Amino acid sequence: MEPTLTPHIKICCIASIDEARLALSHGASALGLVSEMPSGPGVIPEALIAEIAAAAPPTVGTFLLTCKQDPPSIIEQQRRTGANTLQLCDCLEHGHYDHLRAALPGVSLVQVIHVTGPESLEEAVQVAPHVDALLLDSGNPSLAVKELGGTGRVHDWEISRAIREAVQVPVYLAGGLTPENVAQAVRQVGPYGLDLCNGVRTEGRLDAEKLAAFVHAVRTAGA
């Protein structure tokens, strides 16, 4: 994909309708709604995910973050919550993507690639033809307690850039993004979208000042 200097913004770990409204009022085009995870911040009940997803305007991406790896469980979870996008935080077998598409027409599939080293480029290239977008994060699924997001760590952006250049689907960049480093991330990686949770929060709550600073940094990065 070609680089993007004015990327979309996805605010993750949305915990209420008020947080969703705050994110959207600052220009976010997508909301991340975290279901049960083995570790990490932002988990909320599925009933609340469904409430937030139903309240969002139809043009907004409502991303259901799921750690499930079998299609029947993922399908049931999407139907309970009504999110219009599945963010698959752990790896799936390739045939599973076809199963999801057949069962959930109109629901977008975004596969998370945890950038742990050069091998992540090969993984991304293999997965990209089967999904609508990739999201590059800094977790570690190989740990005894899997890290599937929300680590607050920055990974190697050179690998992220190589992935963006090698695939033909949009790429979101996540992992340790803040108002202070996002301009560099945009210039170095050129992602279609940016995804963050901790970088715009204070004591776990979405912070309007940090959010405004982040958006300003993004909008001026390409200048």
Tab-separated table of C-alpha atoms in Angstrom:
chain	number	residue	atom	x	y	z
A	1	MET	CA	0.000	0.000	0.000
A	2	GLU	CA	1.060	3.586	-0.600
A	3	PRO	CA	1.941	5.654	2.494
A	4	THR	CA	-0.715	7.774	4.170
A	5	LEU	CA	0.277	11.082	5.776
A	6	THR	CA	-3.217	11.864	7.109
A	7	PRO	CA	-4.146	8.539	8.744
A	8	HIS	CA	-7.447	7.587	10.275
A	9	ILE	CA	-7.609	7.450	14.063
A	10	LYS	CA	-9.003	4.541	16.067
A	11	ILE	CA	-9.363	4.994	19.814
A	12	CYS	CA	-9.311	1.700	21.655
A	13	CYS	CA	-10.389	0.573	25.139
A	14	ILE	CA	-13.609	2.609	24.890
A	15	ALA	CA	-15.384	2.076	28.203
A	16	SER	CA	-18.663	3.989	27.844
A	17	ILE	CA	-20.919	5.842	25.447
A	18	ASP	CA	-19.501	9.096	26.831
A	19	GLU	CA	-15.953	7.997	25.941
A	20	ALA	CA	-17.153	7.011	22.479
A	21	ARG	CA	-18.689	10.456	21.984
A	22	LEU	CA	-15.511	12.152	23.210
A	23	ALA	CA	-13.344	10.150	20.805
A	24	LEU	CA	-15.642	10.857	17.860
A	25	SER	CA	-15.874	14.558	18.691
A	26	HIS	CA	-12.089	14.748	18.271
A	27	GLY	CA	-12.148	13.121	14.854
A	28	ALA	CA	-11.802	9.411	15.535
A	29	SER	CA	-13.308	7.278	12.787
A	30	ALA	CA	-13.235	3.984	14.693
A	31	LEU	CA	-13.758	2.725	18.240
A	32	GLY	CA	-12.061	-0.280	19.827
A	33	LEU	CA	-14.269	-2.359	22.152
A	34	VAL	CA	-12.314	-4.935	24.137
A	35	SER	CA	-13.932	-8.233	25.059
A	36	GLU	CA	-12.435	-10.842	27.403
A	37	MET	CA	-8.639	-11.065	27.041
A	38	PRO	CA	-5.901	-13.067	28.779
A	39	SER	CA	-4.210	-9.790	29.802
A	40	GLY	CA	-4.217	-6.052	29.124
A	41	PRO	CA	-6.487	-3.066	29.758
A	42	GLY	CA	-9.905	-1.970	28.614
A	43	VAL	CA	-12.011	-5.138	28.922
A	44	ILE	CA	-15.738	-4.422	29.222
A	45	PRO	CA	-18.797	-6.712	29.293
A	46	GLU	CA	-20.287	-7.786	25.979
A	47	ALA	CA	-23.586	-6.132	26.905
A	48	LEU	CA	-21.797	-2.783	27.144
A	49	ILE	CA	-19.978	-3.433	23.865
A	50	ALA	CA	-23.366	-4.006	22.231
A	51	GLU	CA	-24.732	-0.777	23.744
A	52	ILE	CA	-21.808	1.315	22.506
A	53	ALA	CA	-21.818	-0.300	19.059
A	54	ALA	CA	-25.560	0.369	18.681
A	55	ALA	CA	-25.119	4.027	19.677
A	56	ALA	CA	-22.305	4.720	17.195
A	57	PRO	CA	-23.134	6.369	13.859
A	58	PRO	CA	-23.222	3.849	10.975
A	59	THR	CA	-20.133	5.392	9.356
A	60	VAL	CA	-18.011	4.677	12.429
A	61	GLY	CA	-15.980	1.481	12.653
A	62	THR	CA	-16.930	-0.431	15.796
A	63	PHE	CA	-14.099	-2.890	16.323
A	64	LEU	CA	-14.809	-5.908	18.532
A	65	LEU	CA	-11.453	-7.041	19.909
A	66	THR	CA	-11.585	-10.794	20.374
A	67	CYS	CA	-9.000	-13.339	21.478
A	68	LYS	CA	-11.109	-16.263	20.291
A	69	GLN	CA	-9.632	-18.429	17.555
A	70	ASP	CA	-12.470	-20.732	16.475
A	71	PRO	CA	-15.052	-19.394	13.997
A	72	PRO	CA	-18.206	-20.534	15.842
A	73	SER	CA	-17.202	-18.660	19.011
A	74	ILE	CA	-16.202	-15.543	17.069
A	75	ILE	CA	-19.442	-15.583	15.079
A	76	GLU	CA	-21.571	-15.910	18.217
A	77	GLN	CA	-19.664	-13.073	19.876
A	78	GLN	CA	-20.143	-10.734	16.918
A	79	ARG	CA	-23.847	-11.497	16.794
A	80	ARG	CA	-24.198	-10.754	20.512
A	81	THR	CA	-22.420	-7.411	20.233
A	82	GLY	CA	-23.381	-6.155	16.768
A	83	ALA	CA	-19.940	-4.671	16.074
A	84	ASN	CA	-19.315	-4.010	12.376
A	85	THR	CA	-15.633	-5.018	12.470
A	86	LEU	CA	-13.824	-7.976	14.000
A	87	GLN	CA	-10.338	-7.274	15.324
A	88	LEU	CA	-8.776	-10.729	15.554
A	89	CYS	CA	-6.123	-10.359	18.242
A	90	ASP	CA	-4.721	-13.895	18.007
A	91	CYS	CA	-3.814	-15.962	14.965
A	92	LEU	CA	-6.368	-17.942	12.968
A	93	GLU	CA	-5.964	-20.831	10.585
A	94	HIS	CA	-6.354	-19.541	7.040
A	95	GLY	CA	-9.548	-21.451	6.260
A	96	HIS	CA	-11.245	-19.768	9.183
A	97	TYR	CA	-11.399	-16.415	7.410
A	98	ASP	CA	-13.652	-17.875	4.698
A	99	HIS	CA	-15.887	-19.339	7.405
A	100	LEU	CA	-16.241	-15.932	9.057
A	101	ARG	CA	-16.987	-14.147	5.778
A	102	ALA	CA	-19.669	-16.658	4.839
A	103	ALA	CA	-21.386	-16.357	8.217
A	104	LEU	CA	-20.972	-12.592	8.687
A	105	PRO	CA	-21.453	-10.800	5.367
A	106	GLY	CA	-20.716	-7.107	5.653
A	107	VAL	CA	-18.550	-7.485	8.755
A	108	SER	CA	-14.948	-6.417	8.184
A	109	LEU	CA	-12.028	-8.602	9.277
A	110	VAL	CA	-8.901	-6.999	10.734
A	111	GLN	CA	-6.075	-9.315	11.717
A	112	VAL	CA	-3.608	-8.223	14.389
A	113	ILE	CA	0.045	-8.942	13.628
A	114	HIS	CA	2.230	-8.723	16.723
A	115	VAL	CA	5.520	-7.329	15.433
A	116	THR	CA	8.096	-9.338	17.343
A	117	GLY	CA	10.785	-9.489	14.649
A	118	PRO	CA	11.459	-9.910	10.921
A	119	GLU	CA	9.314	-13.052	10.862
A	120	SER	CA	6.263	-10.811	11.311
A	121	LEU	CA	6.682	-9.568	7.727
A	122	GLU	CA	6.208	-13.087	6.363
A	123	GLU	CA	3.174	-13.627	8.596
A	124	ALA	CA	1.607	-10.369	7.413
A	125	VAL	CA	2.141	-11.173	3.729
A	126	GLN	CA	0.507	-14.591	4.171
A	127	VAL	CA	-2.520	-13.242	6.036
A	128	ALA	CA	-3.187	-10.030	4.107
A	129	PRO	CA	-5.078	-11.562	1.129
A	130	HIS	CA	-7.666	-13.038	3.508
A	131	VAL	CA	-8.612	-9.915	5.497
A	132	ASP	CA	-9.740	-6.334	5.000
A	133	ALA	CA	-6.887	-4.779	6.985
A	134	LEU	CA	-3.945	-5.541	9.237
A	135	LEU	CA	-3.238	-4.003	12.626
A	136	LEU	CA	0.388	-4.005	13.725
A	137	ASP	CA	0.752	-4.198	17.506
A	138	SER	CA	3.399	-4.936	20.137
A	139	GLY	CA	2.016	-7.970	21.960
A	140	ASN	CA	3.585	-11.363	22.438
A	141	PRO	CA	1.231	-14.345	21.928
A	142	SER	CA	4.012	-16.829	22.754
A	143	LEU	CA	4.092	-15.965	26.471
A	144	ALA	CA	2.482	-18.275	29.034
A	145	VAL	CA	-0.097	-15.525	29.599
A	146	LYS	CA	-0.561	-14.119	26.123
A	147	GLU	CA	-0.108	-10.418	25.462
A	148	LEU	CA	-2.577	-9.533	22.723
A	149	GLY	CA	-2.511	-5.737	22.962
A	150	GLY	CA	-2.489	-2.797	25.314
A	151	THR	CA	1.177	-3.194	26.235
A	152	GLY	CA	2.087	0.457	25.727
A	153	ARG	CA	5.291	-0.660	24.001
A	154	VAL	CA	6.669	0.638	20.725
A	155	HIS	CA	7.872	-2.034	18.313
A	156	ASP	CA	10.287	-1.782	15.385
A	157	TRP	CA	8.655	0.677	12.999
A	158	GLU	CA	11.032	-0.288	10.204
A	159	ILE	CA	9.358	-3.703	10.143
A	160	SER	CA	5.960	-2.022	10.200
A	161	ARG	CA	6.948	0.116	7.242
A	162	ALA	CA	8.149	-2.972	5.357
A	163	ILE	CA	4.819	-4.665	6.033
A	164	ARG	CA	2.869	-1.648	4.799
A	165	GLU	CA	4.946	-1.604	1.603
A	166	ALA	CA	4.540	-5.353	1.029
A	167	VAL	CA	0.770	-5.795	1.401
A	168	GLN	CA	-2.237	-4.603	-0.568
A	169	VAL	CA	-4.615	-3.939	2.325
A	170	PRO	CA	-4.791	-0.998	4.733
A	171	VAL	CA	-2.464	-1.149	7.733
A	172	TYR	CA	-3.172	0.258	11.186
A	173	LEU	CA	-0.242	1.014	13.484
A	174	ALA	CA	-0.579	0.406	17.230
A	175	GLY	CA	1.746	0.045	20.181
A	176	GLY	CA	2.954	2.821	22.458
A	177	LEU	CA	1.677	5.734	20.373
A	178	THR	CA	1.510	9.102	22.162
A	179	PRO	CA	1.085	12.766	21.224
A	180	GLU	CA	4.878	13.035	21.469
A	181	ASN	CA	5.858	10.245	19.051
A	182	VAL	CA	2.939	9.948	16.650
A	183	ALA	CA	4.244	12.449	14.090
A	184	GLN	CA	7.423	10.414	13.734
A	185	ALA	CA	5.356	7.239	13.428
A	186	VAL	CA	3.267	8.736	10.635
A	187	ARG	CA	6.313	9.910	8.712
A	188	GLN	CA	8.285	6.690	9.209
A	189	VAL	CA	5.559	4.089	8.664
A	190	GLY	CA	2.887	5.870	6.600
A	191	PRO	CA	0.018	3.765	7.987
A	192	TYR	CA	-3.582	3.974	6.831
A	193	GLY	CA	-4.677	4.243	10.453
A	194	LEU	CA	-3.430	4.734	13.995
A	195	ASP	CA	-4.715	2.763	16.974
A	196	LEU	CA	-4.119	3.722	20.597
A	197	CYS	CA	-5.415	3.230	24.101
A	198	ASN	CA	-3.024	4.189	26.900
A	199	GLY	CA	-1.442	7.168	25.133
A	200	VAL	CA	-4.541	9.359	25.495
A	201	ARG	CA	-5.626	8.279	28.962
A	202	THR	CA	-5.023	9.507	32.499
A	203	GLU	CA	-5.588	6.985	35.289
A	204	GLY	CA	-7.390	4.795	32.783
A	205	ARG	CA	-9.857	7.434	31.596
A	206	LEU	CA	-9.918	9.039	28.181
A	207	ASP	CA	-8.280	12.456	28.565
A	208	ALA	CA	-9.673	15.227	26.340
A	209	GLU	CA	-6.464	17.280	26.456
A	210	LYS	CA	-4.240	14.350	25.514
A	211	LEU	CA	-6.682	13.340	22.803
A	212	ALA	CA	-6.675	16.849	21.333
A	213	ALA	CA	-2.863	16.941	21.427
A	214	PHE	CA	-2.678	13.568	19.684
A	215	VAL	CA	-5.078	14.577	16.937
A	216	HIS	CA	-3.217	17.848	16.397
A	217	ALA	CA	0.086	15.979	16.097
A	218	VAL	CA	-1.440	13.599	13.556
A	219	ARG	CA	-2.999	16.353	11.457
A	220	THR	CA	0.260	18.305	11.270
A	221	ALA	CA	2.611	15.333	10.794
A	222	GLY	CA	2.592	15.568	7.014
A	223	ALA	CA	3.283	19.289	6.918
